[in-house]
PDB file of C-alpha atoms in Angstrom:
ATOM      1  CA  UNK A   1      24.287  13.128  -1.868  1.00  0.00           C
ATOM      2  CA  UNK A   2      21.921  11.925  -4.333  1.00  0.00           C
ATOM      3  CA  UNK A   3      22.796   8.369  -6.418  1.00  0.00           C
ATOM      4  CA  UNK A   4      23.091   8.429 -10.143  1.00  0.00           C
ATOM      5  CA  UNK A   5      21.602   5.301  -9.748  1.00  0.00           C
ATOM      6  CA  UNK A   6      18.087   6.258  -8.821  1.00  0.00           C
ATOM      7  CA  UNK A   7      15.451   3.631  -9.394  1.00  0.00           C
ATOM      8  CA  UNK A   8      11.872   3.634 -10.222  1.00  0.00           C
ATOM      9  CA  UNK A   9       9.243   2.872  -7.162  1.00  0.00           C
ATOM     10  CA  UNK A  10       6.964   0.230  -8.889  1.00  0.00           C
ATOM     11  CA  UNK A  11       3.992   0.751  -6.670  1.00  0.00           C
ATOM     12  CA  UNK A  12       3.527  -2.959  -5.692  1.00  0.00           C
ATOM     13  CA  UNK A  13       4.961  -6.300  -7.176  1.00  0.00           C
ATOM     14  CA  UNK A  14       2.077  -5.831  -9.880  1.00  0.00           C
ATOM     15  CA  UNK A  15       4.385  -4.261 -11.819  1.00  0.00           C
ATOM     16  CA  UNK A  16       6.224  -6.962 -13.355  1.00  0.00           C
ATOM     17  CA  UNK A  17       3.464  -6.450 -15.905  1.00  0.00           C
ATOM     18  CA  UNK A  18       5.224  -3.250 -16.842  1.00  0.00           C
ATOM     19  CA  UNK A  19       8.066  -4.798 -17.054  1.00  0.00           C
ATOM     20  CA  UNK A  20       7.785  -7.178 -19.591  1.00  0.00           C
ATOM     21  CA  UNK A  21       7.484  -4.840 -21.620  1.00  0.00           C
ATOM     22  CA  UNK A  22      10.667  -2.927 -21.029  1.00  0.00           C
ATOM     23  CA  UNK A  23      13.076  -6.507 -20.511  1.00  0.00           C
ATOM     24  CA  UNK A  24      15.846  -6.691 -22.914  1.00  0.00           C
ATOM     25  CA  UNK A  25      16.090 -10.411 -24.691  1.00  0.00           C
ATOM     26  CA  UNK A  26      20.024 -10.181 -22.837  1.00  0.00           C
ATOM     27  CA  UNK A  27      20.184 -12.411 -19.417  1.00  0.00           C
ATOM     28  CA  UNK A  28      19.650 -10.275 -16.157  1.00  0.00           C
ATOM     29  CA  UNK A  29      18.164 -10.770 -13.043  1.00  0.00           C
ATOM     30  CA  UNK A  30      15.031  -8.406 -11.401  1.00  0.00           C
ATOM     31  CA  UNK A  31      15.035  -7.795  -7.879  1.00  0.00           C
ATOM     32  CA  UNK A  32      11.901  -7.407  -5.884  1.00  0.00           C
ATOM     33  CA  UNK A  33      10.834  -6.700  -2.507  1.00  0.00           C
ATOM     34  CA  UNK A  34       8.116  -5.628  -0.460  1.00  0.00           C
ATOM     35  CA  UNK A  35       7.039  -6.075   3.124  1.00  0.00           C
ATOM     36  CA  UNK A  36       5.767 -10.026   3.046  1.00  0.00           C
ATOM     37  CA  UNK A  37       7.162 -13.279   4.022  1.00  0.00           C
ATOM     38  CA  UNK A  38       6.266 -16.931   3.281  1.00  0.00           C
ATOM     39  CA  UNK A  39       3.937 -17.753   6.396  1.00  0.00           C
ATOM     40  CA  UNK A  40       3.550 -14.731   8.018  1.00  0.00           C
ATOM     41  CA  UNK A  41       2.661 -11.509   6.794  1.00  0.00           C
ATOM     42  CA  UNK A  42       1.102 -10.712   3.416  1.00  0.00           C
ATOM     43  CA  UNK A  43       1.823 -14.436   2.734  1.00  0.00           C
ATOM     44  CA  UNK A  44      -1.085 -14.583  -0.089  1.00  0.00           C
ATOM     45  CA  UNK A  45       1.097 -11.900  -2.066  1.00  0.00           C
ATOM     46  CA  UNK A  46       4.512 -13.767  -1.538  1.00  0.00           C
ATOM     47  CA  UNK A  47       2.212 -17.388  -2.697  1.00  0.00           C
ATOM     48  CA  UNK A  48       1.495 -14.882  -5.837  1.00  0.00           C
ATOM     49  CA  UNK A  49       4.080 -14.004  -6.638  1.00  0.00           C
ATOM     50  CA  UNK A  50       5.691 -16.746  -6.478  1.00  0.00           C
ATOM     51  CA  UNK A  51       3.151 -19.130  -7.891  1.00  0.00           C
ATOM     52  CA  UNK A  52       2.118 -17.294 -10.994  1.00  0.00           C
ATOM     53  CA  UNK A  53       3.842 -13.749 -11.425  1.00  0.00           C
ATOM     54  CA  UNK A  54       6.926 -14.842 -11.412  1.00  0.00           C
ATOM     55  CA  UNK A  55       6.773 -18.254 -13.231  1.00  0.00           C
ATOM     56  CA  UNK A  56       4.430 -16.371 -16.002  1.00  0.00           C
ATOM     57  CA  UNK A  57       6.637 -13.437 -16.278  1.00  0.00           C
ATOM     58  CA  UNK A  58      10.391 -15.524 -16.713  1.00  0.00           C
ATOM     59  CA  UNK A  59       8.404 -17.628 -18.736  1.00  0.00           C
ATOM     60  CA  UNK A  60       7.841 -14.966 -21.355  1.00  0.00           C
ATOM     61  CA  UNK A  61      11.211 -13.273 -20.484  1.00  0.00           C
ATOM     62  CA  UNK A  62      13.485 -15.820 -21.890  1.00  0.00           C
ATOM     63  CA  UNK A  63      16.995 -15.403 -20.280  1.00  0.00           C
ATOM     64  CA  UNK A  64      15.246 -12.985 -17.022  1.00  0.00           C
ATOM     65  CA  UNK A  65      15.322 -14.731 -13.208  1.00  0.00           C
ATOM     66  CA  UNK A  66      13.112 -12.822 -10.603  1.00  0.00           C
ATOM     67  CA  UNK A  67      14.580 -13.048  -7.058  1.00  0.00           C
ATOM     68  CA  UNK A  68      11.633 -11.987  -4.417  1.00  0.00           C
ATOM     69  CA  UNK A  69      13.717 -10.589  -1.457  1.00  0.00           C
ATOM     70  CA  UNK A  70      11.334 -11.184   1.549  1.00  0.00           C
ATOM     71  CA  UNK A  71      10.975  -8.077   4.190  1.00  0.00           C
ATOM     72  CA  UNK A  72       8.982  -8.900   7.894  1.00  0.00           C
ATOM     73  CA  UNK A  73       9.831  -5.892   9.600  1.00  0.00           C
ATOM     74  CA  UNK A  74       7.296  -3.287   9.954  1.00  0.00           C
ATOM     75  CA  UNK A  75       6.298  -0.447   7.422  1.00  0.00           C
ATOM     76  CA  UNK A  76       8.292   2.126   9.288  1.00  0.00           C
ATOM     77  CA  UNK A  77      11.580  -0.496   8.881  1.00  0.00           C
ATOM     78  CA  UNK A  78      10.947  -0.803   5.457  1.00  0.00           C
ATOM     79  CA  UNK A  79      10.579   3.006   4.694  1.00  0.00           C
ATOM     80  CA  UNK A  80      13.822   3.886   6.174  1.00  0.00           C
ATOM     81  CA  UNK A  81      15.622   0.816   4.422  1.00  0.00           C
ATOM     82  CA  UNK A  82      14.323   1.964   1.193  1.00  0.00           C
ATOM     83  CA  UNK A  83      15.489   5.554   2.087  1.00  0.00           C
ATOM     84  CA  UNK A  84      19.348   4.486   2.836  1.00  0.00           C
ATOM     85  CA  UNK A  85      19.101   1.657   0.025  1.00  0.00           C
ATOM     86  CA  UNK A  86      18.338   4.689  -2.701  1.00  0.00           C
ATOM     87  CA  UNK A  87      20.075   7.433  -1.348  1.00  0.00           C
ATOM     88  CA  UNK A  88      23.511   5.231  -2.101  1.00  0.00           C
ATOM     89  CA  UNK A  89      22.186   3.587  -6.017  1.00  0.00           C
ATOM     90  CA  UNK A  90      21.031   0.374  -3.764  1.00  0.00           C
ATOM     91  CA  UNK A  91      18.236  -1.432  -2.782  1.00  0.00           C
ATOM     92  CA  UNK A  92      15.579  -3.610  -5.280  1.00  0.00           C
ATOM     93  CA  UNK A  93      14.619  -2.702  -8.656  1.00  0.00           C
ATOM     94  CA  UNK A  94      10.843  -2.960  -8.041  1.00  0.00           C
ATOM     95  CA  UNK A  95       9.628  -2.270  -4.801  1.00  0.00           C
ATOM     96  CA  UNK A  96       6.674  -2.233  -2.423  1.00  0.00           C
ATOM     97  CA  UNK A  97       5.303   0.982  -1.597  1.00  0.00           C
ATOM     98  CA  UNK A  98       2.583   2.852   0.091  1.00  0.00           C
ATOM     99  CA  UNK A  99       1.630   5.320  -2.052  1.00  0.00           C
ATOM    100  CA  UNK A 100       1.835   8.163   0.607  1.00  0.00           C
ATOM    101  CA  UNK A 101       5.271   7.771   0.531  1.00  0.00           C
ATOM    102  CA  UNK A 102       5.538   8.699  -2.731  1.00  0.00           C
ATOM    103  CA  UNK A 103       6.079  12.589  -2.712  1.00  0.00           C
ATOM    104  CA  UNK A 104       8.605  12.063   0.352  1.00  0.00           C
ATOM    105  CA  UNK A 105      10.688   9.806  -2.034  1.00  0.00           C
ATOM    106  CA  UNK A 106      10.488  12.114  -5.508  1.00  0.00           C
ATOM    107  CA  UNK A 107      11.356  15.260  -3.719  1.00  0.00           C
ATOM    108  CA  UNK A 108      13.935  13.581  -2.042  1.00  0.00           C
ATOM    109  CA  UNK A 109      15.449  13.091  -5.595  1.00  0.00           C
ATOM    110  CA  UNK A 110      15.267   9.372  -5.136  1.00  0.00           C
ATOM    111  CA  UNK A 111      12.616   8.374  -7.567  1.00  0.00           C
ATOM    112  CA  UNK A 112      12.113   8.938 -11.040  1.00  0.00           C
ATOM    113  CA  UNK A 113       8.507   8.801 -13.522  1.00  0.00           C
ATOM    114  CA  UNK A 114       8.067   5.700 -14.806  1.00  0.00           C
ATOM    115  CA  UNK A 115       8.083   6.876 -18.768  1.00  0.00           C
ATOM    116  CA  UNK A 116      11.529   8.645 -18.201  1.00  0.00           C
ATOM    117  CA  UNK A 117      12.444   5.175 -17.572  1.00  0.00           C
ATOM    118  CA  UNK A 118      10.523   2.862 -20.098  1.00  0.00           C
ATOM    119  CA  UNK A 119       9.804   5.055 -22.847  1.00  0.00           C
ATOM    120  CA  UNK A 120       6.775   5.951 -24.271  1.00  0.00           C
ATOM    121  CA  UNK A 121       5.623   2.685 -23.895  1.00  0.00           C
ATOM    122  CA  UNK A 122       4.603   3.232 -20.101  1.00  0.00           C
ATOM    123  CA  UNK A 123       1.674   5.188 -21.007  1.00  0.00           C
ATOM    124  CA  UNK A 124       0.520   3.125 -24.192  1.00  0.00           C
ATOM    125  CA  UNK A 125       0.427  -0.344 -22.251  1.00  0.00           C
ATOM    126  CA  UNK A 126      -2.834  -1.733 -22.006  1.00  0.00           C
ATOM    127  CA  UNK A 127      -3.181  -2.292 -18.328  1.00  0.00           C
ATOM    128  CA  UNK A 128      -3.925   0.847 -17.469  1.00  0.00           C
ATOM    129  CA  UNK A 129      -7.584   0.559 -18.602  1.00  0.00           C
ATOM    130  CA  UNK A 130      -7.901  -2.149 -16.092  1.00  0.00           C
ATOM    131  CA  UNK A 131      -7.240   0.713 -13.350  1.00  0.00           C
ATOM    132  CA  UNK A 132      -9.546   2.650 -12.403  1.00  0.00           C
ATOM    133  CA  UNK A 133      -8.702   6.557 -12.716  1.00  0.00           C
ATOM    134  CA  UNK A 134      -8.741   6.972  -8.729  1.00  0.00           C
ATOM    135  CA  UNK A 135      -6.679   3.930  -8.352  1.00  0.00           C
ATOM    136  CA  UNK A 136      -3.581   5.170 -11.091  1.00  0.00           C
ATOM    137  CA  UNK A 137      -3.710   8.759  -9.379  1.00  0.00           C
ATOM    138  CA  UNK A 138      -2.471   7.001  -5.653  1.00  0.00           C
ATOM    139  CA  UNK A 139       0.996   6.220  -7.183  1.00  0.00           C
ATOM    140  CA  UNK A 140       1.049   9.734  -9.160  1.00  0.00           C
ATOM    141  CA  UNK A 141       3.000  13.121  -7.764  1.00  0.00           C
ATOM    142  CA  UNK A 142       2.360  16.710  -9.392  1.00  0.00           C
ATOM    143  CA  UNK A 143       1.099  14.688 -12.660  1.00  0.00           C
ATOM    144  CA  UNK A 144       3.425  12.351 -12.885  1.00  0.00           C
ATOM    145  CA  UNK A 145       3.644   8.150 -12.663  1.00  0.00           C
ATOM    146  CA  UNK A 146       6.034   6.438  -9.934  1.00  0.00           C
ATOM    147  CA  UNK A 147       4.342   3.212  -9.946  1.00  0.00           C
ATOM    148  CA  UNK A 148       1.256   0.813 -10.946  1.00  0.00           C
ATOM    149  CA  UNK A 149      -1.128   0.245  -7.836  1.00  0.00           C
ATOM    150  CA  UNK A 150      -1.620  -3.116  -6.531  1.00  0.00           C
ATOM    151  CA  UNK A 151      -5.165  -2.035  -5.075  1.00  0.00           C
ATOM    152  CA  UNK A 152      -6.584  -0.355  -2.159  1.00  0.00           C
ATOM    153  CA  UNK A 153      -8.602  -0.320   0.819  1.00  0.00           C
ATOM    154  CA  UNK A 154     -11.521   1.394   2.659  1.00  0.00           C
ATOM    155  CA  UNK A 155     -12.577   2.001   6.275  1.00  0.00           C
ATOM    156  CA  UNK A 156     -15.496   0.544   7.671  1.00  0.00           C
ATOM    157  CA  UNK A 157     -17.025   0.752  11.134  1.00  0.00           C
ATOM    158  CA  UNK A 158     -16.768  -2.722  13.023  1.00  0.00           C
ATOM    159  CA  UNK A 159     -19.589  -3.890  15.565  1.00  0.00           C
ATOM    160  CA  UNK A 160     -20.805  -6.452  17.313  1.00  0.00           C
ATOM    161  CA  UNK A 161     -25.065  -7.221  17.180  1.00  0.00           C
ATOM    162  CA  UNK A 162     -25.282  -8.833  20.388  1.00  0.00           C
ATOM    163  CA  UNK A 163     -23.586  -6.249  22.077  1.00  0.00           C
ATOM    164  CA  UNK A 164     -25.935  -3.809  20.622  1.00  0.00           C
ATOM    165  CA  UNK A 165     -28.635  -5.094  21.542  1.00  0.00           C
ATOM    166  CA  UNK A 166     -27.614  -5.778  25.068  1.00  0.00           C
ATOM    167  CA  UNK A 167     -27.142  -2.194  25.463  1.00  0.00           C
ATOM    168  CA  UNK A 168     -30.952  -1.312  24.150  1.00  0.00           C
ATOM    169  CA  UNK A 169     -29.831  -0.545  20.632  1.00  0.00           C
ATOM    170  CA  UNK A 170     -31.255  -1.650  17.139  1.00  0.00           C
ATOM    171  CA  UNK A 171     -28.661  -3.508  15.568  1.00  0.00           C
ATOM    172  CA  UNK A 172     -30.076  -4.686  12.573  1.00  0.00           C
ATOM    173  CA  UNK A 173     -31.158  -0.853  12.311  1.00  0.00           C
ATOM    174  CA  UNK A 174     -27.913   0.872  13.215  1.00  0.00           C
ATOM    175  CA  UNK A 175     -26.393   2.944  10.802  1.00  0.00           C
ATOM    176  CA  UNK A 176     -24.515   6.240  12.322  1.00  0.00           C
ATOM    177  CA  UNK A 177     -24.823   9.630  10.060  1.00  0.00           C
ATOM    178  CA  UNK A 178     -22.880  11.171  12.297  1.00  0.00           C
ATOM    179  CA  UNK A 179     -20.496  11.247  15.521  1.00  0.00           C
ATOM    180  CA  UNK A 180     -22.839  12.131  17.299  1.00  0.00           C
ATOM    181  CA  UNK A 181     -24.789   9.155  16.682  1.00  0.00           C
ATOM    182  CA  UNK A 182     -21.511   7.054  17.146  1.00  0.00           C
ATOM    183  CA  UNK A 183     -20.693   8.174  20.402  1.00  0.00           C
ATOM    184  CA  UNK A 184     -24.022   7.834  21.819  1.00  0.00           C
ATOM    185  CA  UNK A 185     -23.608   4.480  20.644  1.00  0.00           C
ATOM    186  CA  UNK A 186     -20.219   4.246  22.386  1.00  0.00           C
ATOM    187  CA  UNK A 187     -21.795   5.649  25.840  1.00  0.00           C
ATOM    188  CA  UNK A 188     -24.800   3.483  25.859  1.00  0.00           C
ATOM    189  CA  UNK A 189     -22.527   0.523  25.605  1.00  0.00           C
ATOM    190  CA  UNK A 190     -19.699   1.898  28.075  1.00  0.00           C
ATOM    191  CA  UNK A 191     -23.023   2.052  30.402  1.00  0.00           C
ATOM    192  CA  UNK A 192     -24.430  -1.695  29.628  1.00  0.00           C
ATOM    193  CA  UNK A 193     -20.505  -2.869  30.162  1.00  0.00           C
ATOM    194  CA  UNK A 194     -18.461  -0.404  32.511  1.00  0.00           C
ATOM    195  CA  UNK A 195     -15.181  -2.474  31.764  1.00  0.00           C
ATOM    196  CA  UNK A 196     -15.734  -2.532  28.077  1.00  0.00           C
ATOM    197  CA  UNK A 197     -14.055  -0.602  25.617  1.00  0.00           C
ATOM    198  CA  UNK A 198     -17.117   0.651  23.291  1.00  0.00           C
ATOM    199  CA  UNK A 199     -14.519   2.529  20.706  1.00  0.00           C
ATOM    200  CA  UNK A 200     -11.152   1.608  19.463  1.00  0.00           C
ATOM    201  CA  UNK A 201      -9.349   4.053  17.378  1.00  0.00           C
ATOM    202  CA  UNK A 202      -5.588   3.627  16.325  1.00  0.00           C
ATOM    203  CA  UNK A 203      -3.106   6.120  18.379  1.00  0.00           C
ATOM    204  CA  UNK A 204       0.283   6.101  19.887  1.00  0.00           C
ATOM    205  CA  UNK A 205       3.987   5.175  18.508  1.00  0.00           C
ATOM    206  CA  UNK A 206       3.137   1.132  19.157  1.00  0.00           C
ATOM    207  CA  UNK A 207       1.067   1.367  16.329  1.00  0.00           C
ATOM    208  CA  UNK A 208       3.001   3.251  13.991  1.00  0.00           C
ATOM    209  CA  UNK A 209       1.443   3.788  10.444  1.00  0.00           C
ATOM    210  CA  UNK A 210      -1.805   3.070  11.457  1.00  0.00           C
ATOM    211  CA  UNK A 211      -1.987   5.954  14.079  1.00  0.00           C
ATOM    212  CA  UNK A 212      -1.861   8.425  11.310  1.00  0.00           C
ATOM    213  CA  UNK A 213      -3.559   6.850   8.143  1.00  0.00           C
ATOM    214  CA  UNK A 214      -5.748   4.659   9.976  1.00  0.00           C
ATOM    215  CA  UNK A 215      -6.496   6.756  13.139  1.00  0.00           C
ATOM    216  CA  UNK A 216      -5.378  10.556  13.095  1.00  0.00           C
ATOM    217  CA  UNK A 217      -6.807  10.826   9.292  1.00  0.00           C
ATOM    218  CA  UNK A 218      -9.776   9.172   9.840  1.00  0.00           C
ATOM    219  CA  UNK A 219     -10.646  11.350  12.761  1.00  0.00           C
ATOM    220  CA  UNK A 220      -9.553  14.291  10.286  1.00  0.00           C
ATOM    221  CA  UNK A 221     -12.015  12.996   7.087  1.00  0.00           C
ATOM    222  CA  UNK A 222     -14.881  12.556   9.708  1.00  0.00           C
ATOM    223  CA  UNK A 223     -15.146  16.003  11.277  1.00  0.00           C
ATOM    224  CA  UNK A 224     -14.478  17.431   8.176  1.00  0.00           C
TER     225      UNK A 224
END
């Protein structure tokens, strides 16, 4: 059965921007928590928030105290504890997401837009011209907002230049158009280095999340 109490996915801890301006002057306390821990992973984002978000945001949110609830587990651990958290009215009120997640979550009924909860003001605030259009449209679903996005990354081919070159290649020249031109790359270094592994590529459960967003769906974007 679906809460009553169904939150709103802040896409990252970023959010606490948006927040300010939906805080009531009355004393409450803001939960958030994503997956990062002090000294171990994402520990730049936990020294953020902690450091400046935070301290800034409380500071102009008289009577408001932030807790940061600190999650090391792995994405897959996190997913499922957000899932039981909302499906009972539980769990954070701003929380860490990947935004491919998102449409799993809304038609799940456990995630609402973010102007049915703060008004009109969501889509007035000013920080959304500090996001680019491609960036806002991650943490949208059928034309809707569930969150503000933290930022984003790319893929990028990885090689070595001495390895390269010990296998006959150009490497200050190499630049791959195609796969074709990748895995002749692949082979001629296989061939300089029988017990070498020329191309990695993300599979299998071990590797969870990345198998399919950073291995499976790059193969998929590649070949077209």
């Amino acid at each position: 059965m679906i809460s009553q109490r169904i939150r709103t996915t802040l896409l990252a801890v970023l959010a606490a921007g948006l927040l300010a301006m939906t805080s009531s002057a009355l004393a409450q306390t803001i939960s958030i928590t994503a997956r990062m821990v002090a000294g171990g992973v994402n520990d730049l984002q936990v020294q953020w928030l902690q450091d400046f978000v935070i301290p800034e945001f409380e500071a102009r949110n008289p009577g408001v105290t932030v807790n940061l609830i600190e999650f090391g587990g792995s994405d897959e651990g996190l997913k499922e504890q957000y899932a039981l958290d909302l499906s009972v009215g539980a769990g954070a009120d701003v929380l860490g997401f990947d935004g491919f997640w998102i449409p799993e979550f809304v038609e799940g009924g456990m995630l609402m837009p973010l102007d049915q909860v703060g008004g009109a003001v969501v889509d007035e605030w000013e920080g959304w011209d500090a996001i680019p259009i491609g960036l806002q449209e991650l943490t949208m679903f059928e034309g809707e907002r569930y969150g503000i996005a933290l930022g984003t990354d790319y893929r990028m081919i990885h090689v070595r230049s001495d390895l390269l070159e010990a296998a006959g290649l150009d490497a200050s020249g190499w630049q791959p158009s195609s796969w074709d031109e990748l895995l002749d790359a692949a082979r001629a270094l296989k061939e300089a280095n029988p017990n070498s592994y020329p191309l990695q590529i993300n599979a299998g459960t071990a590797m969870g999340e990345a198998t399919t967003m950073q291995g499976y769906f790059m193969l998929l974007l590649g070949t077209g």
